[in-house]
CSV table of C-alpha atoms in Angstrom, one decimal:
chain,number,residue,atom,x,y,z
A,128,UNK,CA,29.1,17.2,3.7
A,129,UNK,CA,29.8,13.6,2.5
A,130,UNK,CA,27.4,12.8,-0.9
A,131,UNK,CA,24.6,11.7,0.7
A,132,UNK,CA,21.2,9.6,-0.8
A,133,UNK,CA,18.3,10.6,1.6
A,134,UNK,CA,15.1,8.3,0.7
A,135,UNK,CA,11.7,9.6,2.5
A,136,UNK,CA,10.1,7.0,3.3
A,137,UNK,CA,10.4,3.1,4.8
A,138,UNK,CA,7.6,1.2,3.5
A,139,UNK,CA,8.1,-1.3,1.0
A,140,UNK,CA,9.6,1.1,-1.6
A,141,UNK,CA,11.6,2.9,0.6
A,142,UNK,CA,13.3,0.2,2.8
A,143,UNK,CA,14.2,-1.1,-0.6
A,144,UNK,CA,15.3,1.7,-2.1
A,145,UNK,CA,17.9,2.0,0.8
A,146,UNK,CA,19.0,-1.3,0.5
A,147,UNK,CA,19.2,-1.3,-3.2
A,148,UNK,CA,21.5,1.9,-2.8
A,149,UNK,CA,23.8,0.4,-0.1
A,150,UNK,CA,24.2,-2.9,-2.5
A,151,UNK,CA,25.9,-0.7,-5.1
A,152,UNK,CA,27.3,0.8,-3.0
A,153,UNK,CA,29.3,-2.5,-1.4
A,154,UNK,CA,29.6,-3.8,-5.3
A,155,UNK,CA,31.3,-0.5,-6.1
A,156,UNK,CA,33.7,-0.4,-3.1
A,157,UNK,CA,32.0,2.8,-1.9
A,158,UNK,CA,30.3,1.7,1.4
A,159,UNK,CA,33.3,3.4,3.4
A,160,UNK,CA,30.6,6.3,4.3
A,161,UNK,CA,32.1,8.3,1.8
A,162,UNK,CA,28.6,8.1,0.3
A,163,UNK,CA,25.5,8.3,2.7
A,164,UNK,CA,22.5,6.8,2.5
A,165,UNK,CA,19.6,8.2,4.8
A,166,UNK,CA,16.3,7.5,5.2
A,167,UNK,CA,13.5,9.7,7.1
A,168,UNK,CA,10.7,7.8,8.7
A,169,UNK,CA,8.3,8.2,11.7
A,170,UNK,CA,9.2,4.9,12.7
A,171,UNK,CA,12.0,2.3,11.6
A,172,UNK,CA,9.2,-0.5,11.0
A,173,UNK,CA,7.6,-1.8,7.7
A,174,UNK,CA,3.9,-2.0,8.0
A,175,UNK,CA,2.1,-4.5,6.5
A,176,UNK,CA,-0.7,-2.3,4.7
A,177,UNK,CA,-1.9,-5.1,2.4
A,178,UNK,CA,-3.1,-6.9,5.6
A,179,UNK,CA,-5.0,-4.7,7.5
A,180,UNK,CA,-8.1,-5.9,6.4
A,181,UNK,CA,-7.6,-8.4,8.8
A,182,UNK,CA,-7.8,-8.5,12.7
A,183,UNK,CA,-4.9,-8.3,15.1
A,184,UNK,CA,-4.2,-4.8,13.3
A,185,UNK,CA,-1.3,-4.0,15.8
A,186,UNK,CA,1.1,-6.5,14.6
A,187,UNK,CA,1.5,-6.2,11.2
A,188,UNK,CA,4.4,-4.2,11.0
A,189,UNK,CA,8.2,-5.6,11.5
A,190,UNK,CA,11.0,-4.0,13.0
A,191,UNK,CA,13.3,-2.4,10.4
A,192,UNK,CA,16.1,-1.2,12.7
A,193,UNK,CA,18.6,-4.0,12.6
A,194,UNK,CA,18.5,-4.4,9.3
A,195,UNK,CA,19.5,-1.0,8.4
A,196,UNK,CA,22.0,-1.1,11.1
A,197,UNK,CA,24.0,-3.8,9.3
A,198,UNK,CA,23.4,-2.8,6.6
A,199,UNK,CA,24.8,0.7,6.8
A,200,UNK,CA,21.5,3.0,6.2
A,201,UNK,CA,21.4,5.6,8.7
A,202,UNK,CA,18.0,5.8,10.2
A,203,UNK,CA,16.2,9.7,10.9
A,204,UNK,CA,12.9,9.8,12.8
A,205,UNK,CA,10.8,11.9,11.7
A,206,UNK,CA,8.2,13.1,9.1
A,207,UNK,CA,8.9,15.4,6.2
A,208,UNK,CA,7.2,18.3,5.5
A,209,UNK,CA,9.2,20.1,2.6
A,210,UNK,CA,11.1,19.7,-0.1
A,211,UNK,CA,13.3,22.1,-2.0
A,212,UNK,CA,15.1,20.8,-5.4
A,213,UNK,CA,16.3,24.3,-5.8
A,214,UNK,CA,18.1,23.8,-2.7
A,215,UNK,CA,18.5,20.6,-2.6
A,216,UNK,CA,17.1,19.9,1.1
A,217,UNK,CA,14.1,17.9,2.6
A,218,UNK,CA,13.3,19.7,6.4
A,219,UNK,CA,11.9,17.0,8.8
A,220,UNK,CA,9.7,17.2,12.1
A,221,UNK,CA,10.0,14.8,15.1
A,222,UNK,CA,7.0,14.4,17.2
A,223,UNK,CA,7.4,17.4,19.0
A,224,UNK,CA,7.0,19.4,16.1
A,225,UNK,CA,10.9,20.9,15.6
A,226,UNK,CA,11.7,21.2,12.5
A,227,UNK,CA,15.1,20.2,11.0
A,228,UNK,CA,16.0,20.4,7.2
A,229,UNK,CA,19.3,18.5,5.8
A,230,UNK,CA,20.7,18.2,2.4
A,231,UNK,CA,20.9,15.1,-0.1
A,232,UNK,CA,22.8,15.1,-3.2
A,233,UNK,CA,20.8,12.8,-4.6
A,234,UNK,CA,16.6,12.2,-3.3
A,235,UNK,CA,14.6,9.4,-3.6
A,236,UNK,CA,10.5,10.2,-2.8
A,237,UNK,CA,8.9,6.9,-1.6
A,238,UNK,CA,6.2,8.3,0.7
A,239,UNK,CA,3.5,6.0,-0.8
A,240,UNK,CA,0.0,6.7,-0.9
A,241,UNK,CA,-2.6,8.3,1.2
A,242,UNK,CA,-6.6,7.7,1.5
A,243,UNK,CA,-8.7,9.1,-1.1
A,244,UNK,CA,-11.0,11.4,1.0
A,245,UNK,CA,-14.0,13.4,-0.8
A,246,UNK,CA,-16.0,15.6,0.3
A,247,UNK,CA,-19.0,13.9,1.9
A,248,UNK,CA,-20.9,15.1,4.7
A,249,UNK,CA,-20.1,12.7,7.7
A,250,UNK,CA,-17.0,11.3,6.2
A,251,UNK,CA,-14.7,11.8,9.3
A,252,UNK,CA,-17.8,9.0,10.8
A,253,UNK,CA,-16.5,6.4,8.5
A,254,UNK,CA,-13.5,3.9,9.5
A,255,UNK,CA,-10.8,2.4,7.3
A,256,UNK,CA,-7.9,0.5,7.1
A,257,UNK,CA,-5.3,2.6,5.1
A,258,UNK,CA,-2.7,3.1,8.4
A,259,UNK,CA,-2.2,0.4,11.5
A,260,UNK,CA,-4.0,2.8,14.0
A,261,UNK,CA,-6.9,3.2,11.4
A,262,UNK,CA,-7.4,0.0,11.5
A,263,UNK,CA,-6.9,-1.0,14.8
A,264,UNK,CA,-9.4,1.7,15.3
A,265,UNK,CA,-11.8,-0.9,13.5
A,266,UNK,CA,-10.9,-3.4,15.2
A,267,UNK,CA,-11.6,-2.1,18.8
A,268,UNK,CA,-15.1,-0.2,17.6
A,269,UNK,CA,-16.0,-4.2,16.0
A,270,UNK,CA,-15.3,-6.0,19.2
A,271,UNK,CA,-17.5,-3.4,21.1
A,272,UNK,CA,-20.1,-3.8,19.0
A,273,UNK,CA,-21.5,-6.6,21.4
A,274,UNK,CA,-21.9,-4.2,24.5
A,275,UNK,CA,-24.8,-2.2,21.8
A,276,UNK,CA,-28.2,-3.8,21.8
A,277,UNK,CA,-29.7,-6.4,19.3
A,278,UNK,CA,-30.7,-4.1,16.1
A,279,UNK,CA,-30.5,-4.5,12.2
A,280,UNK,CA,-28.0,-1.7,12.5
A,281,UNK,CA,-25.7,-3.3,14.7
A,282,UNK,CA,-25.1,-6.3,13.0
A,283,UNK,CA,-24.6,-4.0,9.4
A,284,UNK,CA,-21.7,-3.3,8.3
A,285,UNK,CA,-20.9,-1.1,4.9
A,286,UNK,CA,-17.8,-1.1,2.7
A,287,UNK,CA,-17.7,2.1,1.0
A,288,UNK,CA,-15.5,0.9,-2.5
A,289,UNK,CA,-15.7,-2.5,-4.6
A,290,UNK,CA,-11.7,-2.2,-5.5
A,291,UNK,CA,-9.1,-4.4,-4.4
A,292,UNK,CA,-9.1,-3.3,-0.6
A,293,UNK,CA,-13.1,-3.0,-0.5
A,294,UNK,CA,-13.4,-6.5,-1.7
A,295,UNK,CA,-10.8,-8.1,0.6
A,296,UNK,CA,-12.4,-6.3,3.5
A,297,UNK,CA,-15.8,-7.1,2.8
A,298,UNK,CA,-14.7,-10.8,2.4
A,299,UNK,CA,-13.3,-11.1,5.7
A,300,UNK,CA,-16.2,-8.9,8.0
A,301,UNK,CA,-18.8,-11.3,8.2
A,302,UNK,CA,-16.2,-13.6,10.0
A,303,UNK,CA,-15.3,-10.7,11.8
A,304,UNK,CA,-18.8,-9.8,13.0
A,305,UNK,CA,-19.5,-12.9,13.7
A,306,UNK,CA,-16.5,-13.3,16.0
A,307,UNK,CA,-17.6,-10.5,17.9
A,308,UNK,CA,-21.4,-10.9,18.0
A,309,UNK,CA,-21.6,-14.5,17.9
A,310,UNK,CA,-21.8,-17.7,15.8
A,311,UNK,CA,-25.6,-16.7,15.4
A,312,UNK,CA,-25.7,-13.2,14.6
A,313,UNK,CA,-27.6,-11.9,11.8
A,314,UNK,CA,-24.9,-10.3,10.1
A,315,UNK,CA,-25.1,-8.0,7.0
A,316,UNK,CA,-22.4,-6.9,5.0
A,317,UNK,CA,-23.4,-4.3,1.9
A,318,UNK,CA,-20.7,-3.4,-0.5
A,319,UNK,CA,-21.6,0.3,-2.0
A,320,UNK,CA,-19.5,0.6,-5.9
A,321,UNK,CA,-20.0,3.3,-8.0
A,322,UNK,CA,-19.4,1.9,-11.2
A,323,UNK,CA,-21.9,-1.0,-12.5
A,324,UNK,CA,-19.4,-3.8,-11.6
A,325,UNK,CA,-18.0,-5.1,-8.7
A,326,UNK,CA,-14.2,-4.6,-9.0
A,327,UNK,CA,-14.4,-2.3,-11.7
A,328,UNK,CA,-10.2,-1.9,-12.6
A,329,UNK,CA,-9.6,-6.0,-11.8
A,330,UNK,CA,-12.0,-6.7,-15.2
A,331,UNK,CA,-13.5,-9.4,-16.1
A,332,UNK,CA,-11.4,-12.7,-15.7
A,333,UNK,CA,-11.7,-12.9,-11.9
A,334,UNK,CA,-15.6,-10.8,-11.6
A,335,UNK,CA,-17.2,-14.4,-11.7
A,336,UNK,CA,-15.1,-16.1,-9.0
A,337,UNK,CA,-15.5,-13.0,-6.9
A,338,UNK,CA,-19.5,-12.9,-7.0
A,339,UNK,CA,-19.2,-16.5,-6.3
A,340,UNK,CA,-17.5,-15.8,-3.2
A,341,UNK,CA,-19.7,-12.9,-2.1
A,342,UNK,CA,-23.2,-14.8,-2.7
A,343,UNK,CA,-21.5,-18.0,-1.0
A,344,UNK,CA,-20.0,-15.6,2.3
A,345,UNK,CA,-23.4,-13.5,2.1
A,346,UNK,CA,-21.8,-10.0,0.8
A,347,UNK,CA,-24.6,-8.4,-0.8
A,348,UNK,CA,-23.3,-5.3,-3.4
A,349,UNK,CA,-24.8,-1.8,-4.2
A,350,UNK,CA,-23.7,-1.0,-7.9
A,351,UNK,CA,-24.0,1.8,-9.7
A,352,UNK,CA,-24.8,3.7,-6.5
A,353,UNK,CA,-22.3,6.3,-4.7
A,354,UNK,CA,-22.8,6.9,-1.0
A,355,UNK,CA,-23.7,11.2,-0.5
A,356,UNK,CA,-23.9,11.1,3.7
A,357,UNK,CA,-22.3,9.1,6.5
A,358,UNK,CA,-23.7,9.7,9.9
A,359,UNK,CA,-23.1,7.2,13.2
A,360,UNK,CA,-26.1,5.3,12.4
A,361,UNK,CA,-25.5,4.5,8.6
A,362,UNK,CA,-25.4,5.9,5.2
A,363,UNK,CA,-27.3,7.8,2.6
A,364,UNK,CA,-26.9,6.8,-0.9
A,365,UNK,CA,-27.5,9.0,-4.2
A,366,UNK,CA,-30.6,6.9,-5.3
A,367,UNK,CA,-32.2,7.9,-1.7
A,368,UNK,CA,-32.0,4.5,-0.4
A,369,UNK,CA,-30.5,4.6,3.7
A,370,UNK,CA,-29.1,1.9,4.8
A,371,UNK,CA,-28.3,1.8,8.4
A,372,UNK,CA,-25.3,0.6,9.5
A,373,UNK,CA,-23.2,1.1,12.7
A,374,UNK,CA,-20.1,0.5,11.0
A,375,UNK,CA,-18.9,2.3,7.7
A,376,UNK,CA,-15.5,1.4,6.6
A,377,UNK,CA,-14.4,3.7,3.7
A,378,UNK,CA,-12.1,2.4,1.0
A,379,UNK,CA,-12.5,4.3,-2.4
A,380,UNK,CA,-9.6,4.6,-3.5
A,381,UNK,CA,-6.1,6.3,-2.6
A,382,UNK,CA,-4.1,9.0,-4.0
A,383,UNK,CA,0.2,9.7,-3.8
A,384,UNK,CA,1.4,11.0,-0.8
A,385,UNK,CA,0.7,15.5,-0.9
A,386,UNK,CA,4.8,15.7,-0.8
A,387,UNK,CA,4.7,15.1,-4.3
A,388,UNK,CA,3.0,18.9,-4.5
A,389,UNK,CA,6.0,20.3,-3.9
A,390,UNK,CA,8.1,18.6,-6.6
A,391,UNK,CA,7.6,21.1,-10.0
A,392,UNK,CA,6.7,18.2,-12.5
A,393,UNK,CA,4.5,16.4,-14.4
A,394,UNK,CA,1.7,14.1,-12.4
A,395,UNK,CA,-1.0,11.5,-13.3
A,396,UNK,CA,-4.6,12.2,-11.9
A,397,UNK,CA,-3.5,10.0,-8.6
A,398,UNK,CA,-0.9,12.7,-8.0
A,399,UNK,CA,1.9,10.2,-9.1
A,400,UNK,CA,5.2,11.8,-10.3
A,401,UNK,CA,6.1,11.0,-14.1
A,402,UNK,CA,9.3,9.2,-14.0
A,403,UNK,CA,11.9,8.0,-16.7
A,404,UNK,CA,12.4,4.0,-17.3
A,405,UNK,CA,15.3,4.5,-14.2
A,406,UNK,CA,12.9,6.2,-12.1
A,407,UNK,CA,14.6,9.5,-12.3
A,408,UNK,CA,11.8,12.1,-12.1
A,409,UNK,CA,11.4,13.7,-15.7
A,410,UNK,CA,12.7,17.6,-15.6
A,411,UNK,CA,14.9,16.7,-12.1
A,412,UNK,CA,18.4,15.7,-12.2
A,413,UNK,CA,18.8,14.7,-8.5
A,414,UNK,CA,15.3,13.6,-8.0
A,415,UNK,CA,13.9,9.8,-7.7
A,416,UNK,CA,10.5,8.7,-7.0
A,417,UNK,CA,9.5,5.2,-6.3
A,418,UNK,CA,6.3,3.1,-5.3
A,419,UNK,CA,3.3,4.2,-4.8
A,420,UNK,CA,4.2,8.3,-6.1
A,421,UNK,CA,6.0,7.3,-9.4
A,422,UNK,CA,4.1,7.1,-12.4
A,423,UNK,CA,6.3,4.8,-14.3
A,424,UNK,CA,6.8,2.4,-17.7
A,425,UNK,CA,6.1,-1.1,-16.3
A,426,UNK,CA,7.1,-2.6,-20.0
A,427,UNK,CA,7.5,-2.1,-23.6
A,428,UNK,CA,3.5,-2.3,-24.2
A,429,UNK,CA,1.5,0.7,-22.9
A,430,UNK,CA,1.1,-0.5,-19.3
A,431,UNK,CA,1.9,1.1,-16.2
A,432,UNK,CA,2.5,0.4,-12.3
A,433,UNK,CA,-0.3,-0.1,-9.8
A,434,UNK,CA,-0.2,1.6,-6.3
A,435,UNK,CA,0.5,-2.0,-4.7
A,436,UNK,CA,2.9,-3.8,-2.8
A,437,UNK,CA,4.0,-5.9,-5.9
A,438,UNK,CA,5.1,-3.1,-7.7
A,439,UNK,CA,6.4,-1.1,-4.7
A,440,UNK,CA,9.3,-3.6,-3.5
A,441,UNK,CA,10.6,-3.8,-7.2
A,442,UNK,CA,10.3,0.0,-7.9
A,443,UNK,CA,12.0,0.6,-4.3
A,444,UNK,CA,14.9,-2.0,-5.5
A,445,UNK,CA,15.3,-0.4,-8.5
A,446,UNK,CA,15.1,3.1,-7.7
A,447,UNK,CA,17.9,2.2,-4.8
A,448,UNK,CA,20.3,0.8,-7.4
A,449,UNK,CA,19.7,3.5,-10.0
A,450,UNK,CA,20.3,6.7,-7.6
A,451,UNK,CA,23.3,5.2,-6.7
A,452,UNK,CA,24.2,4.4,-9.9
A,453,UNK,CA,23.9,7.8,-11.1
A,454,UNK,CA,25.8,9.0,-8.2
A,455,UNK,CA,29.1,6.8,-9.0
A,456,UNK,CA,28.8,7.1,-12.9
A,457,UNK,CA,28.0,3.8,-13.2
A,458,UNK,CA,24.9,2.3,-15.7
A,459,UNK,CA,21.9,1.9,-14.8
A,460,UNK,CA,19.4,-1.1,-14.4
A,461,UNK,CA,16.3,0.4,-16.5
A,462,UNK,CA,13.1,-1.1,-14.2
A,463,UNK,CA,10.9,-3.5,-16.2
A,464,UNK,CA,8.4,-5.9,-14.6
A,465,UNK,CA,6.6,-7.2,-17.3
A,466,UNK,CA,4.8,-10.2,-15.8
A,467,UNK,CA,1.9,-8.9,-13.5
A,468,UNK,CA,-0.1,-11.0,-10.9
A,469,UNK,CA,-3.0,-10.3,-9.1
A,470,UNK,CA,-3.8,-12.5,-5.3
A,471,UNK,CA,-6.7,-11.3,-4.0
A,472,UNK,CA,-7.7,-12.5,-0.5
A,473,UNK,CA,-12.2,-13.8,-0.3
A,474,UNK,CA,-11.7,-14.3,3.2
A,475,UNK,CA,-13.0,-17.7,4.8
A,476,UNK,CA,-14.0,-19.2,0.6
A,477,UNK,CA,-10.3,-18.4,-0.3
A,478,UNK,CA,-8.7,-16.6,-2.7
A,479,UNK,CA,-8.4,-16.0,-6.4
A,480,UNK,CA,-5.1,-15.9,-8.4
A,481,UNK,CA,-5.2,-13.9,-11.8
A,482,UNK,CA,-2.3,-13.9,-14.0
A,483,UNK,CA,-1.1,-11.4,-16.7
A,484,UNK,CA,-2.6,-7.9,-17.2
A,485,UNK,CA,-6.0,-9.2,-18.8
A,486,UNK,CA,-6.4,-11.4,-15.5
A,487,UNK,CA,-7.0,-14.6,-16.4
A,488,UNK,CA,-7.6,-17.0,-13.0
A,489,UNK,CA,-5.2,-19.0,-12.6
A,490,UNK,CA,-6.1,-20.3,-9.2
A,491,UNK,CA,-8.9,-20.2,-7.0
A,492,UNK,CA,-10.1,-20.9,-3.4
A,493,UNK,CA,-8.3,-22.6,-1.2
A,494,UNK,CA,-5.3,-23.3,-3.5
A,495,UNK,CA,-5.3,-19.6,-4.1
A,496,UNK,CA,-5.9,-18.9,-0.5
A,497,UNK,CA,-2.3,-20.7,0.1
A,498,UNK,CA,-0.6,-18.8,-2.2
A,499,UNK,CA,-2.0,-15.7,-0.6
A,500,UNK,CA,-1.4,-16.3,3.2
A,501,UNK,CA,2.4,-17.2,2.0
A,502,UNK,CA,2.6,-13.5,0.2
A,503,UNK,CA,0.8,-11.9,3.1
A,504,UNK,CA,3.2,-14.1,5.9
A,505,UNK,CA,6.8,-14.5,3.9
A,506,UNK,CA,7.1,-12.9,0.6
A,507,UNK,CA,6.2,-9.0,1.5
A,508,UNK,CA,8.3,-8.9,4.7
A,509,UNK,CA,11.8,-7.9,5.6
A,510,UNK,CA,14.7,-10.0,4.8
A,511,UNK,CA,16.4,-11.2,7.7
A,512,UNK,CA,19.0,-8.7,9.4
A,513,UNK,CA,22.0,-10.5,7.7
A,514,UNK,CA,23.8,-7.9,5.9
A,515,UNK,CA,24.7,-10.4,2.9
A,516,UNK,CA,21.5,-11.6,2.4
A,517,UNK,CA,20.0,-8.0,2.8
A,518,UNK,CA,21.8,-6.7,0.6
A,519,UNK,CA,21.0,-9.9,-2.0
A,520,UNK,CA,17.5,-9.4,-1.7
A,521,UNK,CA,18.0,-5.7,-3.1
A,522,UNK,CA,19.2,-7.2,-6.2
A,523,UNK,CA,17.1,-5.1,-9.0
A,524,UNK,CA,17.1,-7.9,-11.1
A,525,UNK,CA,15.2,-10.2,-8.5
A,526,UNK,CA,11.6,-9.3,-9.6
A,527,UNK,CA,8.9,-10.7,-7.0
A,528,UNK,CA,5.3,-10.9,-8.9
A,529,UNK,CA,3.1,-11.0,-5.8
């Protein structure tokens, strides 16, 4: 076979990992096919997981297909299953369930991240909005809620998690409810944490402007509490209290895709591979990992990358350039994004905008709000299917902080 690169994956770190490739590749005079770049995926589309906390669940995803096209990135559907670095093969499934394995010379893992699922009695009860048809799954259980009769438990609704995604969801369902069940309704949204603060990794510098938010939207918070039972009418908690609730939407945490099980290396607690300052997976000569399943340097000082989008599009760039790099015997760009920014979204009050790795707000409500529906509308999708300007965005060197 030609060499090939074969990236699993096309969410943010693996669509830019195969355009990040193919831009070497062009620089390099080497995208003659003489080098392939593949990338296995159930579907050629990016979704928009940071948004689907939000309604109209269906349509945040954008088509990928042209963009590869023109690009040169062969497109396989399908989802893998296993991977051999003895071999040197990933084997893929389409939806019928054959099975197909193919070889890479060179394999970047960008399968992202998966929801953290414990085990809780009722769980399976609970929604969420880790995948689209999770959360469209939300969606179409909220805008039935209306055909239930009045109760306290009808008009509850509990977010299992005070993290990033459990506050931007809680922020954003008493709208929500009230869109379904009217202007009037005697909505109650209960935020269950574990630890004794509400947003326990963001810290301190935004905890004010987010409890601000909550009183002023009506969030009320459970801290220090873990949630033991979910059943259709509510939820237990450890203290005893039972809250009931008709809707349960479950958002503790998430952990790396299980592929990375079947890669012999080192792993953080979240299951993220340990990777070397060009991504290369430590102890794997032709392996790459990227996003949300790389454990990786982020600077100089100690700190390391979050499983987010902000981190995934300039891993995936990187990763791209530095696979292919290694393949033509060229240097490498070592990945570094040293400034770090937080957005997060408080639904209908706004938003708040932290900057640097302490998190000290820089902007809040509606000005933040702004800056947060132009990273949710523009900055996180797809470049346009021009191959230039595709290929320009992939630049590793162009670091976007949001």
């Amino acid at each position: 076979m030609s060499e090939r690169i074969l990236i699993i994956g096309a969410g943010f770190a693996g669509m830019w990992s195969a355009l990040g490739a193919m831009r070497l590749l062009d620089q390099q005079g080497k995208a003659d096919g003489s080098v392939e770049v593949a990338v296995i995926a159930p579907q050629p589309e990016l979704h928009i997981r940071p948004r689907l906390y939000e309604k109209n669940a269906s349509k945040m995803k954008a088509p990928l297909s042209e963009i590869f096209a023109n690009a040169g990135v062969r497109f396989i559907k399908g989802y893998a299953t296993a991977v051999s670095t003895a071999k040197n093969s990933v084997t893929y499934a389409n939806d019928a369930g054959h099975e197909t394995t193919i070889g890479y010379t060179k394999l970047v893992l960008a399968t992202g991240s998966v929801l953290f699922r414990p085990d809780i009695p009722g769980l399976a009860h609970a929604f969420n909005v880790d995948q689209l048809a999770d959360a469209a799954d939300l969606e179409e259980h909220i805008s039935q809620l209306r055909r239930l009769p009045e109760s306290l438990s009808r008009n509850t609704l509990v977010v299992a998690g005070g993290g990033f995604t459990g506050i931007e969801t809680a922020a954003e369902m008493p709208h929500r409810l009230r869109a379904a069940l009217g202007e009037d309704a005697d909505v109650r949204v209960i935020v269950v944490e574990r630890n004794n603060a509400i947003g326990p990794d963001l810290g301190p510098g935004p905890r004010p402007v987010i409890e601000q938010a909550f009183a002023e939207l009506g969030v009320e918070t459970r801290l220090g509490e873990g949630i033991i039972a979910i059943d259709p009418r509510g939820v237990t908690l450890a203290s005893g209290e039972r809250i009931d609730a008709a809707t349960v939407v479950w958002t503790a945490g998430a952990r790396a895709n299980p592929l990375t099980k079947q890669i012999d290396a080192e792993k953080d607690a979240f299951g993220r591979l340990h990777v070397d300052r060009n991504l290369k997976v430590i102890g794997h000569s032709n392996v790459y990992a990227t996003g949300d399943v790389a454990y990786a340097a982020i600077d100089d000082d100690g700190n390391r990358t979050m499983m987010s989008c902000q981190h995934a599009q300039n891993l995936g760039r990187s990763a791209g350039h530095n696979v292919a790099a290694d393949l033509l015997g060229v240097d490498p760009i070592p990945y570094s994004q040293e400034k770090y920014v937080t957005c997060l979204d408080l639904g209908p009050w706004g938003a708040v905008y932290t900057e640097g790795w302490d998190r000290q707000v820089a902007l809040l409500g509606a000005e933040a709000k702004k800056l947060k529906t132009k990273i949710n509308t523009e900055w996180i999708y797809p470049p346009s299917a021009d191959r230039a300007a595709t290929l320009e965005a992939a630049n590793p060197l162009r670091i976007v902080v949001a």
